[in-house]
PDB file of C-alpha atoms in Angstrom:
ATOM      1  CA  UNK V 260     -30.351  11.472  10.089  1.00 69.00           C
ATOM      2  CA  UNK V 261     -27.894  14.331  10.854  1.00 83.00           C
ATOM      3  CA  UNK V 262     -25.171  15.388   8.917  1.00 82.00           C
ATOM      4  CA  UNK V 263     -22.971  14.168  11.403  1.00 85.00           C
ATOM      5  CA  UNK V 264     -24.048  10.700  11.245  1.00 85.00           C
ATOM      6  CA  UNK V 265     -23.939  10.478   7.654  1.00 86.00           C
ATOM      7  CA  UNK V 266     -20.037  11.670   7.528  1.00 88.00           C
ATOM      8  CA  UNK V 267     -19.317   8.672  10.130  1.00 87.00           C
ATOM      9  CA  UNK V 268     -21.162   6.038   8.214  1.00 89.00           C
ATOM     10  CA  UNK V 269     -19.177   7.508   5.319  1.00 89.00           C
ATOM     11  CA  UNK V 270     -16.431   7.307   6.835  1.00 90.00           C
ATOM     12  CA  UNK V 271     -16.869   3.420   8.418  1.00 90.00           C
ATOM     13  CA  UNK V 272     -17.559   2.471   5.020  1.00 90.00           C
ATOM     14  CA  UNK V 273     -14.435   4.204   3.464  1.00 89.00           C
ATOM     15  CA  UNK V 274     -12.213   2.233   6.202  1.00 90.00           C
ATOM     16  CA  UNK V 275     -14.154  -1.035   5.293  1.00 90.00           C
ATOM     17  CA  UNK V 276     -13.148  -0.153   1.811  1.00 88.00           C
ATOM     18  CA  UNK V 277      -9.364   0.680   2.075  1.00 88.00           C
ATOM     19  CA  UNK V 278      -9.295  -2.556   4.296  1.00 90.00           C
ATOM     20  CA  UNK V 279     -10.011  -4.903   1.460  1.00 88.00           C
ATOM     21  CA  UNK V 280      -8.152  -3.170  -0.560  1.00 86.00           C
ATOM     22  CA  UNK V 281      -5.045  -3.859   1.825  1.00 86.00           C
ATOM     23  CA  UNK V 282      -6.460  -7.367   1.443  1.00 86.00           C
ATOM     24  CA  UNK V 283      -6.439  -7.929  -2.304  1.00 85.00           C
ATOM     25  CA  UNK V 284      -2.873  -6.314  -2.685  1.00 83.00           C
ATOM     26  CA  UNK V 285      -1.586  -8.706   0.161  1.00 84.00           C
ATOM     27  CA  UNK V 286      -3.158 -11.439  -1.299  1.00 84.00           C
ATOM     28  CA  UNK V 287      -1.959 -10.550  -5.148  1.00 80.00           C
ATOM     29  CA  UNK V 288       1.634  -9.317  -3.831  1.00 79.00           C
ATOM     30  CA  UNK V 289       1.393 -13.313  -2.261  1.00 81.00           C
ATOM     31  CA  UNK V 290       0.138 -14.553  -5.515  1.00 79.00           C
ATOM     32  CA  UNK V 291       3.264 -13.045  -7.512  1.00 73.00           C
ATOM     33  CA  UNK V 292       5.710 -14.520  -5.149  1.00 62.00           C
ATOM     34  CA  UNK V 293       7.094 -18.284  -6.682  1.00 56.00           C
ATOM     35  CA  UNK V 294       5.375 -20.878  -4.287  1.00 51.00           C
ATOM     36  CA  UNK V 295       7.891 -23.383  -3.836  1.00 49.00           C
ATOM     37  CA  UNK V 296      11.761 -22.441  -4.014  1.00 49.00           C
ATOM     38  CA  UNK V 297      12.142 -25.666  -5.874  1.00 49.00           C
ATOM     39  CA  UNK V 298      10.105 -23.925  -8.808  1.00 46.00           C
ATOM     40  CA  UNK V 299      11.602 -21.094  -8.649  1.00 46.00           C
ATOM     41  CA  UNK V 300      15.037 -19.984 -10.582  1.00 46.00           C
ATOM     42  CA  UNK V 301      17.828 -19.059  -8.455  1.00 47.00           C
ATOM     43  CA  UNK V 302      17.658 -14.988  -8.092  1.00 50.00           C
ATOM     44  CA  UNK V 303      20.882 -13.091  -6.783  1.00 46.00           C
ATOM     45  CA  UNK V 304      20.878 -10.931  -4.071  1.00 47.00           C
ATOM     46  CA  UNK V 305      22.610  -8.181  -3.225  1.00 47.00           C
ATOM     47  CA  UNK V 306      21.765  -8.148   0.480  1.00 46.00           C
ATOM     48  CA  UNK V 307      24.726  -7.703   2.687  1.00 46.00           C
ATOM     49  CA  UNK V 308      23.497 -10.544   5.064  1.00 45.00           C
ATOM     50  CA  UNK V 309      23.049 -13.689   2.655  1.00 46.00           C
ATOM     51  CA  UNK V 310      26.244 -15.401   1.629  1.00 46.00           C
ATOM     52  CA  UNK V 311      26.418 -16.573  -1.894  1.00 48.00           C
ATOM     53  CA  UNK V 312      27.777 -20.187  -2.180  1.00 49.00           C
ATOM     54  CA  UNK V 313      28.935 -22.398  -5.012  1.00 46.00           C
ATOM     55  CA  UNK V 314      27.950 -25.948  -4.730  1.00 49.00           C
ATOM     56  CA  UNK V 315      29.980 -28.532  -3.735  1.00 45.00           C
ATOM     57  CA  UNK V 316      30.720 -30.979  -6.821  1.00 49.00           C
ATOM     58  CA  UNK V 317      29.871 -34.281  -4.366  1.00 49.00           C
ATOM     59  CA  UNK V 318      31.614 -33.670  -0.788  1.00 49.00           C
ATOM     60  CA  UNK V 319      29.672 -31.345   1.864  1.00 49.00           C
ATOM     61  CA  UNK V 320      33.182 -29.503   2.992  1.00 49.00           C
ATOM     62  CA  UNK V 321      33.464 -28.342  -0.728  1.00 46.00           C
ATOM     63  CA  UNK V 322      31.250 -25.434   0.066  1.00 47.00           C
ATOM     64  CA  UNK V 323      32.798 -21.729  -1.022  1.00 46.00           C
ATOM     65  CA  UNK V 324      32.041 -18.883   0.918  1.00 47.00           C
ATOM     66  CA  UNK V 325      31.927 -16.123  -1.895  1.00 46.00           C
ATOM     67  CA  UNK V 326      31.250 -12.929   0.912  1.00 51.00           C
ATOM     68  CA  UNK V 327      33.580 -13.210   3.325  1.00 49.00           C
ATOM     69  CA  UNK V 328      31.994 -11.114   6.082  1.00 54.00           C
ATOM     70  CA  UNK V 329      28.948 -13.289   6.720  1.00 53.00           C
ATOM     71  CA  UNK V 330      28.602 -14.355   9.967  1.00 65.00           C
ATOM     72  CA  UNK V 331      28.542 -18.459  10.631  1.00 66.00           C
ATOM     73  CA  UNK V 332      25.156 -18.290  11.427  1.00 69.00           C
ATOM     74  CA  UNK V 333      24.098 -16.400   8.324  1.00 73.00           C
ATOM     75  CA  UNK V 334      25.631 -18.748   6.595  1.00 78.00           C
ATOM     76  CA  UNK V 335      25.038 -21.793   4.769  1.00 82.00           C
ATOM     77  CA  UNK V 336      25.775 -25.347   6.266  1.00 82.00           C
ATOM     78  CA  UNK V 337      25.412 -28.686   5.645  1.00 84.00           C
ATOM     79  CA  UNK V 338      23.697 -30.600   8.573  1.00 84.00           C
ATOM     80  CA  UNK V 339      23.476 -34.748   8.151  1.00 87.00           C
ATOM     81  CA  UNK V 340      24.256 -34.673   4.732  1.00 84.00           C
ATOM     82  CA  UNK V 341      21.323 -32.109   3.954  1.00 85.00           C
ATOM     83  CA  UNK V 342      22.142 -27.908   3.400  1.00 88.00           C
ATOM     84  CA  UNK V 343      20.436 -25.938   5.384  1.00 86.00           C
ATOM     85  CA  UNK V 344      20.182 -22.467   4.221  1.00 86.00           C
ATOM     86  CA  UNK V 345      18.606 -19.787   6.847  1.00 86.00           C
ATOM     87  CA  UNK V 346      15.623 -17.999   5.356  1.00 85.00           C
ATOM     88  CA  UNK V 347      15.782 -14.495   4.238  1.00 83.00           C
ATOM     89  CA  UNK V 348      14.139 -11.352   6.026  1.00 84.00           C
ATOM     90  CA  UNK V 349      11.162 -11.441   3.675  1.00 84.00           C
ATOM     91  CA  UNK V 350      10.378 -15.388   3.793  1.00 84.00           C
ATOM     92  CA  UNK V 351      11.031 -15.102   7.862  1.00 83.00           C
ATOM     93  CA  UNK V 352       7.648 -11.826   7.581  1.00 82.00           C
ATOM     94  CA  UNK V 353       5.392 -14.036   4.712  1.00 81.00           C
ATOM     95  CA  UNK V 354       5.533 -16.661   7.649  1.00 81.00           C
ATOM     96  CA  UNK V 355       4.618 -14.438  10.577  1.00 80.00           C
ATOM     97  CA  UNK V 356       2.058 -12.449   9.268  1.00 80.00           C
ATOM     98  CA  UNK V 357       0.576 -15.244   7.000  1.00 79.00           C
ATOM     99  CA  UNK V 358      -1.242 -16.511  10.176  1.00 81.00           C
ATOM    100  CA  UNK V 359      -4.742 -16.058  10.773  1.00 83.00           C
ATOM    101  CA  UNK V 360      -4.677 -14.691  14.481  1.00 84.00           C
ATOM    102  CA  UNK V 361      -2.023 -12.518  13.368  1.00 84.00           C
ATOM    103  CA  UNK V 362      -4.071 -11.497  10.293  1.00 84.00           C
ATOM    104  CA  UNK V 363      -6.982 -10.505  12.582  1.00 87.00           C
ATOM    105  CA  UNK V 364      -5.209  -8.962  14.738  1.00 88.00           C
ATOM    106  CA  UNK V 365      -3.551  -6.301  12.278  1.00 88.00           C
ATOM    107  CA  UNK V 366      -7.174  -6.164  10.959  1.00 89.00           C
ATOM    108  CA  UNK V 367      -8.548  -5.421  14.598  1.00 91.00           C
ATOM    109  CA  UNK V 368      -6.001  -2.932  15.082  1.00 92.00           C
ATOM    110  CA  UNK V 369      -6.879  -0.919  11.482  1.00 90.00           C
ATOM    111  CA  UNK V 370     -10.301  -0.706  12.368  1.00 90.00           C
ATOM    112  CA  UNK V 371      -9.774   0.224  16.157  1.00 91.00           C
ATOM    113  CA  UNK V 372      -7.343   2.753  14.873  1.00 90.00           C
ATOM    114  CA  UNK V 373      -9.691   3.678  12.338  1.00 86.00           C
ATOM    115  CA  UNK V 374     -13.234   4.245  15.064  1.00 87.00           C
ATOM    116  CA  UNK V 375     -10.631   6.508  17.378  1.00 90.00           C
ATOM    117  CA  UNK V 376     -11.919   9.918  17.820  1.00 88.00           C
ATOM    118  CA  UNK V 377      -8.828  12.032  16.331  1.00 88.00           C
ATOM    119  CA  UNK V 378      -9.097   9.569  13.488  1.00 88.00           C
ATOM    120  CA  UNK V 379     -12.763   9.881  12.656  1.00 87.00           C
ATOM    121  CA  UNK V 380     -12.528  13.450  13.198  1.00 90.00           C
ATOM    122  CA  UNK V 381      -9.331  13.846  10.757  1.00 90.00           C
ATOM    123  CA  UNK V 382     -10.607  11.604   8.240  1.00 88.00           C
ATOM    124  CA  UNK V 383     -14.305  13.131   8.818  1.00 90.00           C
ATOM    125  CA  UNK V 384     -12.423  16.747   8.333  1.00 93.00           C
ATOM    126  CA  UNK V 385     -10.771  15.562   4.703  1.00 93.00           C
ATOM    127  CA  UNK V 386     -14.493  14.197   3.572  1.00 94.00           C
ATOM    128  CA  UNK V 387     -15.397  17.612   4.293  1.00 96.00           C
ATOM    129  CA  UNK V 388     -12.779  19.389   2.217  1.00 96.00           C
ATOM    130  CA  UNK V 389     -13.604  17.054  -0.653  1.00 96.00           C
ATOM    131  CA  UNK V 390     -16.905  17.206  -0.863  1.00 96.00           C
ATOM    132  CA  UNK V 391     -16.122  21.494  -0.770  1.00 97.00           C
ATOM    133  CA  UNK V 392     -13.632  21.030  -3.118  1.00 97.00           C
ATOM    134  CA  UNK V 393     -15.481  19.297  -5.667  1.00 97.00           C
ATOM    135  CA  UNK V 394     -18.587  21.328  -5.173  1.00 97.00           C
ATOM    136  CA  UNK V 395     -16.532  24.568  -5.917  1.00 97.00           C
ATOM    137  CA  UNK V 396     -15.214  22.696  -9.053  1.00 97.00           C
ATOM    138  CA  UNK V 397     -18.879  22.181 -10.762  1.00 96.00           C
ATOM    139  CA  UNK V 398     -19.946  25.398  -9.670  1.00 96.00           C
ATOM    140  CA  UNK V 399     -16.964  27.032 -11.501  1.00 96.00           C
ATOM    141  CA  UNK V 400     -17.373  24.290 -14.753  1.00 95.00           C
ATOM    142  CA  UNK V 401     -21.345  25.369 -14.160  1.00 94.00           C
ATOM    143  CA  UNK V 402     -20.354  29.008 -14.801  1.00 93.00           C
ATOM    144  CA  UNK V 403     -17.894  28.490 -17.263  1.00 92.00           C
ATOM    145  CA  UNK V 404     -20.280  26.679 -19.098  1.00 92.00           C
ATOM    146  CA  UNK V 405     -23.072  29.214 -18.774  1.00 90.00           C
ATOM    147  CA  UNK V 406     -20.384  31.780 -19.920  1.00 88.00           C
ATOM    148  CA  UNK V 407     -18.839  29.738 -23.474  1.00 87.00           C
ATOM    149  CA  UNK V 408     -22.704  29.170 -23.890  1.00 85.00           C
ATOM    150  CA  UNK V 409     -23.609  32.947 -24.004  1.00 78.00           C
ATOM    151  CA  UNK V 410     -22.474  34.738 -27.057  1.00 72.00           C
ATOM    152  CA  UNK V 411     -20.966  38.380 -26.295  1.00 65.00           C
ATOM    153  CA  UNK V 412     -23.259  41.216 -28.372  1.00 63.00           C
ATOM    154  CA  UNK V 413     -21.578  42.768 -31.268  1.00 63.00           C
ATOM    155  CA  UNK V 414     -22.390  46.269 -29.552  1.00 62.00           C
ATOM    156  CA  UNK V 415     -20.084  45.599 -26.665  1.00 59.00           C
ATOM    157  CA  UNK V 416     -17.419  43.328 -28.514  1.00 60.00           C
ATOM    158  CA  UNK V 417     -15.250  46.674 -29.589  1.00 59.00           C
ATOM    159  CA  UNK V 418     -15.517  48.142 -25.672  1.00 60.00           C
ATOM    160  CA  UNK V 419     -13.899  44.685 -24.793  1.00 60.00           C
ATOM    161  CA  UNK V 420     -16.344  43.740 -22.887  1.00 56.00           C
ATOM    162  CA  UNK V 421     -16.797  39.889 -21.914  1.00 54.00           C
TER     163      UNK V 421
END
């Protein structure tokens, strides 16, 4: 097999890689998230767009309005006797991209991204420079190894020599 083939198989395999990786964060950053709001305790926010209410003490009209510059539709309402509060940005994107076809499709687009030819040779390119890097980094620990291991003679010690 040629060198060349070898970097792309590297390089297929490093996108496979950093693709479950993007898969076990999403899944842990899902896991750390409370699972039912009921569960959860009540967090403040200090996003400009939710309106922070104060519960009514037995009629629905009782609702307070603590941010005046919500709009209506940002905020809070009761609707036959039940509140309905609109979700937030980040509940609204957990539902979206929690589906599978959506799922796939950010996954098909990674790896399409990923098999383009500017992106294989770019990613091929940094391989490269590693793999030089690090070989120029033993070959230098080699020779300063070689060099701690070699005692300097006493005869050339007082020239200065190393």
């Amino acid at each position: 097999m040629s060198a060349e083939l070898w970097i792309l198989v590297a390089t297929a395999v490093l996108a496979v890689v950093a693709i479950g990786a993007a898969l076990v964060a999403v899944r842990a950053a899902r896991r750390s998230t409370p699972a039912s709001p009921a569960s959860a305790a009540p967090q403040r926010s200090s996003a400009p767009h939710r309106a922070e209410v104060v519960r009514f003490e037995g009629r629905p009209d009782d609702l307070v309005d603590v941010s005046p510059d919500v709009s209506a539709e940002l905020a809070p309402r009761v609707v036959e006797g039940h509140l309905v509060v609109p979700p937030t940005q980040q509940q609204v994107v957990n539902a979206a991209l929690g589906r599978p076809g959506v799922r796939l499709s950010i996954l098909a687009h990674g790896v399409a991204h990923a098999l383009r030819p500017e992106s294989r040779d770019r990613i091929a390119a940094l391989m490269r420079r590693e793999y030089r890097r690090r070989r120029r980094e033993r070959l230098q620990a080699g020779r300063r190894a070689i060099r701690a291991g070699r005692p300097t003679p006493p005869s050339e010690e007082w020239l200065g020599r190393p």
